[in-house]
Structures are given as C-alpha cells and as structure tokens.
Amino acid sequence: WPSSNSGIDQKFHVKYGPIPYTLPLHYDTTDQSGVFQRYAQYPGGKLLKFPSVVVDATLSEDKTRYETLSEYLCYSIGPVDYVEVRLSTRSASLAAGQMEEMEAVLTSVGIELERNLTYVDHTGCEPWP
C-alpha cells in the first residue's frame, strides 16, 4: 500500500448495477499517528480532503502485509454531516465472527455504529482487474 509520494494509495473495484469502476484513493500522512487526509485520485480530487482515522489493522500470519483495515471518517461541510465506517479485508469472504470482532474494536474506542453494517461476500466475483 505505501506509495512513492509519502502516503498510502488504495484502489478498490466496485460495481453499481451493470456499471463497474475503480475508485483510487490516496491517504496523505499527517503529524498524528493513524490520521490521514484522504482524497480521490481524480482531477480536482485534492480540493476535497477528508480526515480519515485508521482505527485498527491486522497483519497476516507472516507479518508481511495488512489483512484487515478499520477506518472511520467524520466530517461536516456546511449543513451536511458525513460519517463513514469502512471495514476492509483482502479476503473475498470473512471467517465466522470476523466482522463482529472488527465492529467491537470500533465500539471499544467510542465510535457509535448508528445502524447495522452490511456484509458483502465477494466469493465468486471476478478477480480484481
């Protein structure tokens, strides 16, 4: 994930109905541990940066890469309050109880989950482009 321009690059592929696209995000580091300035890597994307907090991350068994990432973002633009919780994994599916464990970490640090999160099983999806 580390990129050459001091931060983290992340790309994920999504499909809304029949329309697939890749959303490239960049996370600029800050002087606060675990806090990044996130923006979309599209023309003009740097104009709208969101403070994003990495709440938790887990390493692979061999400790060579991250397997899960729990991220929290809360930002207000005028009258609009935007809150985002992202639980990301490298796996297409989760082991039993894994999502609940990730949610428990969020609530243990005071992040209130106002509604149930939705689990999306990617087993059987086409490989990442």
Short mmCIF file of N, CA, C and O in Angstrom, two decimals:
data_model
loop_
_atom_site.label_atom_id
_atom_site.label_comp_id
_atom_site.label_asym_id
_atom_site.label_seq_id
_atom_site.Cartn_x
_atom_site.Cartn_y
_atom_site.Cartn_z
N TRP A 1 0.79 -1.22 0.00
CA TRP A 1 0.00 0.00 0.00
C TRP A 1 0.82 1.27 0.00
O TRP A 1 0.37 2.26 -0.53
N PRO A 2 2.01 1.31 0.63
CA PRO A 2 2.75 2.58 0.64
C PRO A 2 3.04 3.03 -0.78
O PRO A 2 3.31 2.24 -1.66
N SER A 3 2.95 4.33 -0.97
CA SER A 3 3.21 4.87 -2.30
C SER A 3 4.49 5.69 -2.27
O SER A 3 5.03 6.00 -1.22
N SER A 4 4.93 6.09 -3.44
CA SER A 4 6.19 6.83 -3.54
C SER A 4 6.05 8.28 -3.10
O SER A 4 7.03 8.95 -2.88
N ASN A 5 4.83 8.78 -2.94
CA ASN A 5 4.66 10.19 -2.58
C ASN A 5 4.17 10.35 -1.14
O ASN A 5 3.27 11.10 -0.88
N SER A 6 4.81 9.67 -0.23
CA SER A 6 4.56 9.75 1.21
C SER A 6 3.09 9.66 1.59
O SER A 6 2.46 10.62 1.94
N GLY A 7 2.60 8.49 1.53
CA GLY A 7 1.23 8.23 1.91
C GLY A 7 0.86 6.83 1.51
O GLY A 7 1.73 5.99 1.30
N ILE A 8 -0.40 6.59 1.41
CA ILE A 8 -0.91 5.27 1.05
C ILE A 8 -1.84 5.42 -0.15
O ILE A 8 -2.69 6.31 -0.18
N ASP A 9 -1.67 4.57 -1.13
CA ASP A 9 -2.59 4.50 -2.26
C ASP A 9 -3.46 3.27 -2.11
O ASP A 9 -2.96 2.20 -1.76
N GLN A 10 -4.74 3.43 -2.34
CA GLN A 10 -5.67 2.31 -2.26
C GLN A 10 -6.61 2.38 -3.45
O GLN A 10 -7.14 3.45 -3.77
N LYS A 11 -6.80 1.25 -4.09
CA LYS A 11 -7.76 1.18 -5.19
C LYS A 11 -8.72 0.05 -4.88
O LYS A 11 -8.31 -1.01 -4.44
N PHE A 12 -9.98 0.31 -5.08
CA PHE A 12 -10.91 -0.79 -4.98
C PHE A 12 -11.89 -0.72 -6.14
O PHE A 12 -12.21 0.35 -6.64
N HIS A 13 -12.30 -1.87 -6.55
CA HIS A 13 -13.17 -2.01 -7.71
C HIS A 13 -14.59 -2.21 -7.22
O HIS A 13 -14.83 -3.06 -6.36
N VAL A 14 -15.50 -1.41 -7.72
CA VAL A 14 -16.90 -1.53 -7.32
C VAL A 14 -17.77 -1.69 -8.55
O VAL A 14 -17.37 -1.37 -9.67
N LYS A 15 -18.95 -2.19 -8.33
CA LYS A 15 -19.88 -2.37 -9.43
C LYS A 15 -21.27 -1.98 -8.92
O LYS A 15 -21.79 -2.60 -8.00
N TYR A 16 -21.81 -0.90 -9.47
CA TYR A 16 -23.15 -0.47 -9.14
C TYR A 16 -24.05 -0.88 -10.29
O TYR A 16 -24.00 -0.28 -11.36
N GLY A 17 -24.85 -1.92 -10.07
CA GLY A 17 -25.65 -2.47 -11.17
C GLY A 17 -24.70 -2.97 -12.24
O GLY A 17 -23.75 -3.68 -11.95
N PRO A 18 -24.91 -2.58 -13.48
CA PRO A 18 -24.04 -3.04 -14.56
C PRO A 18 -22.79 -2.18 -14.75
O PRO A 18 -21.98 -2.46 -15.62
N ILE A 19 -22.63 -1.14 -13.94
CA ILE A 19 -21.54 -0.18 -14.16
C ILE A 19 -20.38 -0.44 -13.21
O ILE A 19 -20.47 -0.14 -12.01
N PRO A 20 -19.25 -0.97 -13.72
CA PRO A 20 -18.07 -1.17 -12.87
C PRO A 20 -17.13 0.04 -12.98
O PRO A 20 -17.06 0.70 -14.02
N TYR A 21 -16.45 0.35 -11.89
CA TYR A 21 -15.40 1.36 -11.95
C TYR A 21 -14.43 1.14 -10.80
O TYR A 21 -14.73 0.47 -9.82
N THR A 22 -13.26 1.74 -10.95
CA THR A 22 -12.23 1.68 -9.92
C THR A 22 -12.15 3.03 -9.24
O THR A 22 -12.11 4.06 -9.90
N LEU A 23 -12.15 3.02 -7.92
CA LEU A 23 -12.06 4.25 -7.14
C LEU A 23 -10.67 4.31 -6.51
O LEU A 23 -10.40 3.61 -5.54
N PRO A 24 -9.78 5.12 -7.07
CA PRO A 24 -8.44 5.25 -6.48
C PRO A 24 -8.45 6.33 -5.39
O PRO A 24 -8.90 7.45 -5.62
N LEU A 25 -8.00 5.97 -4.22
CA LEU A 25 -7.91 6.91 -3.10
C LEU A 25 -6.45 7.08 -2.70
O LEU A 25 -5.65 6.16 -2.83
N HIS A 26 -6.13 8.26 -2.20
CA HIS A 26 -4.79 8.50 -1.65
C HIS A 26 -4.96 9.03 -0.24
O HIS A 26 -5.83 9.84 0.04
N TYR A 27 -4.09 8.55 0.64
CA TYR A 27 -4.08 8.97 2.04
C TYR A 27 -2.76 9.68 2.31
O TYR A 27 -1.71 9.05 2.34
N ASP A 28 -2.81 11.01 2.49
CA ASP A 28 -1.61 11.75 2.88
C ASP A 28 -1.38 11.56 4.37
O ASP A 28 -2.33 11.59 5.16
N THR A 29 -0.13 11.38 4.75
CA THR A 29 0.19 11.26 6.17
C THR A 29 0.04 12.62 6.84
O THR A 29 0.09 13.66 6.20
N THR A 30 -0.16 12.60 8.15
CA THR A 30 -0.22 13.82 8.96
C THR A 30 0.75 13.63 10.12
O THR A 30 1.39 12.59 10.25
N ASP A 31 0.83 14.63 10.99
CA ASP A 31 1.72 14.51 12.14
C ASP A 31 1.06 13.74 13.29
O ASP A 31 1.66 13.56 14.34
N GLN A 32 -0.17 13.24 13.09
CA GLN A 32 -0.87 12.45 14.09
C GLN A 32 -0.86 10.98 13.66
O GLN A 32 -1.26 10.66 12.53
N SER A 33 -0.45 10.11 14.54
CA SER A 33 -0.41 8.69 14.24
C SER A 33 -1.80 8.16 13.92
O SER A 33 -2.75 8.38 14.67
N GLY A 34 -1.94 7.47 12.78
CA GLY A 34 -3.20 6.87 12.38
C GLY A 34 -4.18 7.81 11.71
O GLY A 34 -5.25 7.39 11.30
N VAL A 35 -3.83 9.09 11.59
CA VAL A 35 -4.72 10.07 10.96
C VAL A 35 -4.15 10.44 9.60
O VAL A 35 -2.97 10.77 9.47
N PHE A 36 -5.01 10.38 8.59
CA PHE A 36 -4.61 10.68 7.22
C PHE A 36 -5.57 11.70 6.62
O PHE A 36 -6.70 11.84 7.09
N GLN A 37 -5.14 12.39 5.59
CA GLN A 37 -6.01 13.24 4.79
C GLN A 37 -6.30 12.46 3.51
O GLN A 37 -5.41 12.24 2.70
N ARG A 38 -7.54 12.02 3.34
CA ARG A 38 -7.91 11.16 2.22
C ARG A 38 -8.59 11.96 1.11
O ARG A 38 -9.41 12.83 1.38
N TYR A 39 -8.23 11.62 -0.12
CA TYR A 39 -8.91 12.23 -1.26
C TYR A 39 -8.93 11.26 -2.43
O TYR A 39 -8.14 10.32 -2.50
N ALA A 40 -9.86 11.48 -3.34
CA ALA A 40 -9.97 10.65 -4.54
C ALA A 40 -8.93 11.11 -5.55
O ALA A 40 -8.69 12.31 -5.71
N GLN A 41 -8.30 10.17 -6.21
CA GLN A 41 -7.28 10.50 -7.20
C GLN A 41 -7.93 10.69 -8.57
O GLN A 41 -7.72 9.92 -9.50
N TYR A 42 -8.72 11.73 -8.65
CA TYR A 42 -9.35 12.17 -9.88
C TYR A 42 -9.01 13.63 -10.06
O TYR A 42 -8.65 14.31 -9.08
N PRO A 43 -9.14 14.18 -11.26
CA PRO A 43 -8.88 15.62 -11.44
C PRO A 43 -9.71 16.44 -10.45
O PRO A 43 -10.91 16.24 -10.32
N GLY A 44 -9.04 17.30 -9.71
CA GLY A 44 -9.71 18.11 -8.70
C GLY A 44 -9.92 17.42 -7.37
O GLY A 44 -10.39 18.04 -6.41
N GLY A 45 -9.56 16.16 -7.27
CA GLY A 45 -9.80 15.40 -6.04
C GLY A 45 -9.08 15.96 -4.83
O GLY A 45 -9.57 15.86 -3.70
N LYS A 46 -7.91 16.58 -5.02
CA LYS A 46 -7.16 17.12 -3.90
C LYS A 46 -7.85 18.33 -3.26
O LYS A 46 -7.48 18.75 -2.18
N LEU A 47 -8.85 18.88 -3.95
CA LEU A 47 -9.56 20.03 -3.41
C LEU A 47 -10.48 19.64 -2.26
O LEU A 47 -10.88 20.49 -1.46
N LEU A 48 -10.83 18.37 -2.17
CA LEU A 48 -11.72 17.91 -1.11
C LEU A 48 -11.04 16.75 -0.37
O LEU A 48 -11.11 15.60 -0.77
N LYS A 49 -10.36 17.11 0.71
CA LYS A 49 -9.67 16.12 1.53
C LYS A 49 -10.46 15.89 2.81
O LYS A 49 -10.97 16.83 3.41
N PHE A 50 -10.55 14.62 3.20
CA PHE A 50 -11.28 14.25 4.40
C PHE A 50 -10.32 13.68 5.44
O PHE A 50 -9.50 12.83 5.10
N PRO A 51 -10.43 14.10 6.70
CA PRO A 51 -9.62 13.46 7.74
C PRO A 51 -10.14 12.05 7.98
O PRO A 51 -11.32 11.84 8.20
N SER A 52 -9.26 11.09 7.87
CA SER A 52 -9.62 9.69 7.98
C SER A 52 -8.73 9.04 9.04
O SER A 52 -7.52 9.22 9.02
N VAL A 53 -9.34 8.28 9.94
CA VAL A 53 -8.60 7.66 11.03
C VAL A 53 -8.56 6.15 10.82
O VAL A 53 -9.61 5.51 10.65
N VAL A 54 -7.37 5.59 10.84
CA VAL A 54 -7.22 4.14 10.84
C VAL A 54 -7.36 3.71 12.30
O VAL A 54 -6.49 3.99 13.12
N VAL A 55 -8.47 3.07 12.60
CA VAL A 55 -8.77 2.68 13.98
C VAL A 55 -8.04 1.39 14.33
O VAL A 55 -7.55 1.23 15.45
N ASP A 56 -7.97 0.47 13.37
CA ASP A 56 -7.35 -0.82 13.64
C ASP A 56 -6.90 -1.44 12.33
O ASP A 56 -7.49 -1.18 11.28
N ALA A 57 -5.86 -2.23 12.41
CA ALA A 57 -5.39 -3.01 11.26
C ALA A 57 -4.78 -4.29 11.81
O ALA A 57 -4.20 -4.30 12.90
N THR A 58 -4.95 -5.37 11.06
CA THR A 58 -4.35 -6.64 11.48
C THR A 58 -3.38 -7.11 10.42
O THR A 58 -3.60 -6.90 9.22
N LEU A 59 -2.33 -7.76 10.87
CA LEU A 59 -1.30 -8.27 9.97
C LEU A 59 -1.56 -9.73 9.61
O LEU A 59 -2.21 -10.47 10.35
N SER A 60 -0.99 -10.12 8.47
CA SER A 60 -1.04 -11.52 8.07
C SER A 60 -0.22 -12.34 9.07
O SER A 60 0.57 -11.79 9.85
N GLU A 61 -0.39 -13.66 9.03
CA GLU A 61 0.35 -14.52 9.96
C GLU A 61 1.85 -14.34 9.86
O GLU A 61 2.56 -14.37 10.86
N ASP A 62 2.37 -14.14 8.64
CA ASP A 62 3.81 -13.96 8.48
C ASP A 62 4.26 -12.51 8.67
O ASP A 62 5.42 -12.18 8.49
N LYS A 63 3.31 -11.63 9.03
CA LYS A 63 3.58 -10.23 9.36
C LYS A 63 4.16 -9.42 8.19
O LYS A 63 4.84 -8.43 8.39
N THR A 64 3.84 -9.82 6.96
CA THR A 64 4.39 -9.11 5.80
C THR A 64 3.43 -8.11 5.17
O THR A 64 3.84 -7.28 4.37
N ARG A 65 2.13 -8.19 5.52
CA ARG A 65 1.18 -7.26 4.94
C ARG A 65 -0.07 -7.17 5.82
O ARG A 65 -0.32 -8.04 6.65
N TYR A 66 -0.84 -6.11 5.62
CA TYR A 66 -2.08 -5.96 6.36
C TYR A 66 -3.16 -6.81 5.72
O TYR A 66 -3.27 -6.90 4.51
N GLU A 67 -3.96 -7.43 6.56
CA GLU A 67 -5.08 -8.25 6.09
C GLU A 67 -6.41 -7.54 6.28
O GLU A 67 -7.33 -7.74 5.49
N THR A 68 -6.54 -6.76 7.35
CA THR A 68 -7.78 -6.01 7.59
C THR A 68 -7.46 -4.57 7.94
O THR A 68 -6.37 -4.25 8.44
N LEU A 69 -8.42 -3.70 7.69
CA LEU A 69 -8.27 -2.28 7.99
C LEU A 69 -9.64 -1.75 8.42
O LEU A 69 -10.63 -1.94 7.72
N SER A 70 -9.69 -1.10 9.57
CA SER A 70 -10.92 -0.46 10.05
C SER A 70 -10.68 1.05 10.02
O SER A 70 -9.74 1.55 10.61
N GLU A 71 -11.55 1.74 9.31
CA GLU A 71 -11.36 3.18 9.06
C GLU A 71 -12.62 3.95 9.46
O GLU A 71 -13.74 3.49 9.23
N TYR A 72 -12.40 5.13 10.03
CA TYR A 72 -13.52 5.99 10.45
C TYR A 72 -13.28 7.39 9.91
O TYR A 72 -12.17 7.92 9.99
N LEU A 73 -14.34 7.98 9.38
CA LEU A 73 -14.26 9.33 8.83
C LEU A 73 -15.51 10.07 9.27
O LEU A 73 -16.62 9.55 9.16
N CYS A 74 -15.34 11.26 9.80
CA CYS A 74 -16.46 12.10 10.23
C CYS A 74 -16.11 13.53 9.86
O CYS A 74 -15.09 14.07 10.31
N TYR A 75 -16.94 14.16 9.03
CA TYR A 75 -16.61 15.48 8.51
C TYR A 75 -17.89 16.24 8.21
O TYR A 75 -18.88 15.65 7.76
N SER A 76 -17.88 17.55 8.44
CA SER A 76 -19.03 18.39 8.13
C SER A 76 -18.65 19.39 7.06
O SER A 76 -17.59 20.02 7.12
N ILE A 77 -19.52 19.52 6.07
CA ILE A 77 -19.37 20.52 5.02
C ILE A 77 -20.66 21.33 5.03
O ILE A 77 -21.71 20.84 4.59
N GLY A 78 -20.59 22.54 5.58
CA GLY A 78 -21.81 23.34 5.71
C GLY A 78 -22.82 22.59 6.55
O GLY A 78 -22.50 22.08 7.62
N PRO A 79 -24.04 22.44 6.04
CA PRO A 79 -25.08 21.75 6.82
C PRO A 79 -25.04 20.22 6.71
O PRO A 79 -25.83 19.53 7.32
N VAL A 80 -24.09 19.69 5.93
CA VAL A 80 -24.04 18.26 5.69
C VAL A 80 -23.00 17.59 6.60
O VAL A 80 -21.83 17.97 6.59
N ASP A 81 -23.46 16.64 7.40
CA ASP A 81 -22.55 15.85 8.22
C ASP A 81 -22.33 14.51 7.52
O ASP A 81 -23.29 13.81 7.20
N TYR A 82 -21.08 14.18 7.29
CA TYR A 82 -20.75 12.94 6.59
C TYR A 82 -19.99 12.03 7.53
O TYR A 82 -18.99 12.41 8.12
N VAL A 83 -20.48 10.80 7.69
CA VAL A 83 -19.83 9.80 8.54
C VAL A 83 -19.66 8.55 7.69
O VAL A 83 -20.58 8.12 7.00
N GLU A 84 -18.46 7.97 7.76
CA GLU A 84 -18.18 6.76 7.00
C GLU A 84 -17.40 5.79 7.87
O GLU A 84 -16.47 6.18 8.56
N VAL A 85 -17.82 4.55 7.86
CA VAL A 85 -17.09 3.45 8.50
C VAL A 85 -16.79 2.45 7.41
O VAL A 85 -17.68 2.01 6.70
N ARG A 86 -15.50 2.11 7.26
CA ARG A 86 -15.11 1.12 6.26
C ARG A 86 -14.33 0.02 6.94
O ARG A 86 -13.34 0.27 7.62
N LEU A 87 -14.79 -1.20 6.75
CA LEU A 87 -14.09 -2.38 7.23
C LEU A 87 -13.60 -3.10 5.98
O LEU A 87 -14.40 -3.65 5.24
N SER A 88 -12.31 -3.07 5.74
CA SER A 88 -11.75 -3.63 4.51
C SER A 88 -10.93 -4.88 4.83
O SER A 88 -10.25 -4.94 5.85
N THR A 89 -11.00 -5.85 3.91
CA THR A 89 -10.19 -7.06 4.04
C THR A 89 -9.61 -7.42 2.68
O THR A 89 -10.13 -7.01 1.64
N ARG A 90 -8.56 -8.18 2.68
CA ARG A 90 -8.01 -8.69 1.42
C ARG A 90 -8.78 -9.92 0.94
O ARG A 90 -8.72 -10.27 -0.22
N SER A 91 -9.49 -10.56 1.84
CA SER A 91 -10.21 -11.80 1.52
C SER A 91 -11.55 -11.50 0.88
O SER A 91 -12.19 -10.50 1.19
N ALA A 92 -11.99 -12.41 0.01
CA ALA A 92 -13.30 -12.27 -0.61
C ALA A 92 -14.42 -12.53 0.38
O ALA A 92 -15.53 -12.03 0.21
N SER A 93 -14.15 -13.30 1.42
CA SER A 93 -15.14 -13.58 2.45
C SER A 93 -14.45 -13.55 3.81
O SER A 93 -13.23 -13.60 3.89
N LEU A 94 -15.26 -13.46 4.85
CA LEU A 94 -14.72 -13.37 6.21
C LEU A 94 -14.91 -14.68 6.96
O LEU A 94 -15.87 -15.40 6.73
N ALA A 95 -13.99 -14.92 7.88
CA ALA A 95 -14.15 -16.05 8.79
C ALA A 95 -15.30 -15.74 9.75
O ALA A 95 -15.63 -14.57 9.98
N ALA A 96 -15.90 -16.78 10.30
CA ALA A 96 -17.01 -16.60 11.23
C ALA A 96 -16.60 -15.67 12.37
O ALA A 96 -15.55 -15.85 12.98
N GLY A 97 -17.42 -14.66 12.62
CA GLY A 97 -17.16 -13.74 13.73
C GLY A 97 -16.19 -12.62 13.43
O GLY A 97 -16.02 -11.72 14.26
N GLN A 98 -15.54 -12.63 12.28
CA GLN A 98 -14.51 -11.62 12.00
C GLN A 98 -15.10 -10.20 11.91
O GLN A 98 -14.54 -9.26 12.45
N MET A 99 -16.24 -10.04 11.26
CA MET A 99 -16.85 -8.72 11.16
C MET A 99 -17.27 -8.21 12.54
O MET A 99 -17.06 -7.04 12.86
N GLU A 100 -17.81 -9.09 13.35
CA GLU A 100 -18.21 -8.70 14.70
C GLU A 100 -17.00 -8.26 15.52
O GLU A 100 -17.08 -7.31 16.31
N GLU A 101 -15.87 -8.94 15.35
CA GLU A 101 -14.64 -8.54 16.05
C GLU A 101 -14.19 -7.16 15.60
O GLU A 101 -13.78 -6.33 16.42
N MET A 102 -14.26 -6.89 14.31
CA MET A 102 -13.87 -5.58 13.79
C MET A 102 -14.82 -4.49 14.30
O MET A 102 -14.38 -3.40 14.68
N GLU A 103 -16.12 -4.78 14.34
CA GLU A 103 -17.09 -3.83 14.88
C GLU A 103 -16.84 -3.56 16.36
O GLU A 103 -16.95 -2.43 16.83
N ALA A 104 -16.47 -4.61 17.11
CA ALA A 104 -16.23 -4.47 18.55
C ALA A 104 -15.07 -3.52 18.82
O ALA A 104 -15.09 -2.75 19.79
N VAL A 105 -14.05 -3.54 17.97
CA VAL A 105 -12.92 -2.62 18.13
C VAL A 105 -13.41 -1.18 17.97
O VAL A 105 -13.05 -0.29 18.75
N LEU A 106 -14.24 -0.94 16.98
CA LEU A 106 -14.78 0.41 16.76
C LEU A 106 -15.55 0.90 17.98
O LEU A 106 -15.35 2.02 18.45
N THR A 107 -16.45 0.07 18.49
CA THR A 107 -17.25 0.49 19.64
C THR A 107 -16.40 0.63 20.91
O THR A 107 -16.69 1.47 21.75
N SER A 108 -15.33 -0.15 21.02
CA SER A 108 -14.47 -0.07 22.21
C SER A 108 -13.73 1.26 22.30
O SER A 108 -13.34 1.67 23.39
N VAL A 109 -13.55 1.94 21.18
CA VAL A 109 -12.87 3.25 21.20
C VAL A 109 -13.87 4.40 21.11
O VAL A 109 -13.48 5.55 20.92
N GLY A 110 -15.16 4.08 21.24
CA GLY A 110 -16.18 5.12 21.32
C GLY A 110 -16.88 5.48 20.02
O GLY A 110 -17.62 6.45 19.97
N ILE A 111 -16.65 4.73 18.96
CA ILE A 111 -17.34 5.00 17.70
C ILE A 111 -18.69 4.31 17.75
O ILE A 111 -18.78 3.09 17.90
N GLU A 112 -19.75 5.11 17.65
CA GLU A 112 -21.10 4.57 17.71
C GLU A 112 -21.54 4.15 16.31
O GLU A 112 -21.48 4.94 15.37
N LEU A 113 -21.96 2.91 16.20
CA LEU A 113 -22.49 2.42 14.93
C LEU A 113 -23.99 2.61 14.99
O LEU A 113 -24.69 1.87 15.68
N GLU A 114 -24.49 3.63 14.29
CA GLU A 114 -25.89 4.01 14.39
C GLU A 114 -26.84 3.01 13.75
O GLU A 114 -28.01 2.98 14.05
N ARG A 115 -26.34 2.23 12.82
CA ARG A 115 -27.18 1.20 12.20
C ARG A 115 -26.29 -0.01 11.93
O ARG A 115 -25.08 0.07 11.98
N ASN A 116 -26.92 -1.10 11.62
CA ASN A 116 -26.16 -2.31 11.34
C ASN A 116 -25.34 -2.15 10.07
O ASN A 116 -25.80 -1.58 9.09
N LEU A 117 -24.14 -2.66 10.11
CA LEU A 117 -23.30 -2.66 8.91
C LEU A 117 -23.71 -3.82 8.03
O LEU A 117 -24.22 -4.84 8.50
N THR A 118 -23.48 -3.68 6.74
CA THR A 118 -23.86 -4.71 5.79
C THR A 118 -22.62 -5.46 5.34
O THR A 118 -21.64 -4.84 4.92
N TYR A 119 -22.67 -6.75 5.43
CA TYR A 119 -21.58 -7.61 5.00
C TYR A 119 -21.78 -7.95 3.52
O TYR A 119 -22.87 -8.33 3.11
N VAL A 120 -20.73 -7.79 2.74
CA VAL A 120 -20.79 -8.13 1.32
C VAL A 120 -19.79 -9.25 1.07
O VAL A 120 -18.60 -9.09 1.28
N ASP A 121 -20.29 -10.41 0.64
CA ASP A 121 -19.45 -11.56 0.34
C ASP A 121 -19.04 -11.48 -1.13
O ASP A 121 -19.89 -11.47 -2.02
N HIS A 122 -17.75 -11.41 -1.38
CA HIS A 122 -17.24 -11.29 -2.75
C HIS A 122 -16.80 -12.64 -3.33
O HIS A 122 -16.19 -12.67 -4.38
N THR A 123 -17.10 -13.72 -2.63
CA THR A 123 -16.77 -15.04 -3.16
C THR A 123 -17.50 -15.23 -4.49
O THR A 123 -18.68 -14.95 -4.59
N GLY A 124 -16.78 -15.67 -5.50
CA GLY A 124 -17.39 -15.87 -6.81
C GLY A 124 -17.32 -14.66 -7.73
O GLY A 124 -17.69 -14.74 -8.88
N CYS A 125 -16.85 -13.52 -7.20
CA CYS A 125 -16.71 -12.33 -8.05
C CYS A 125 -15.50 -12.51 -8.96
O CYS A 125 -14.58 -13.23 -8.65
N GLU A 126 -15.52 -11.80 -10.07
CA GLU A 126 -14.37 -11.85 -10.99
C GLU A 126 -13.15 -11.29 -10.28
O GLU A 126 -13.26 -10.40 -9.43
N PRO A 127 -11.97 -11.76 -10.61
CA PRO A 127 -10.74 -11.25 -9.98
C PRO A 127 -10.56 -9.75 -10.23
O PRO A 127 -11.04 -9.23 -11.21
N TRP A 128 -9.89 -9.14 -9.31
CA TRP A 128 -9.57 -7.71 -9.37
C TRP A 128 -8.77 -7.43 -10.65
O TRP A 128 -7.84 -8.13 -10.96
N PRO A 129 -9.20 -6.38 -11.40
CA PRO A 129 -8.52 -6.08 -12.68
C PRO A 129 -7.10 -5.61 -12.52
O PRO A 129 -6.69 -5.13 -11.54
#
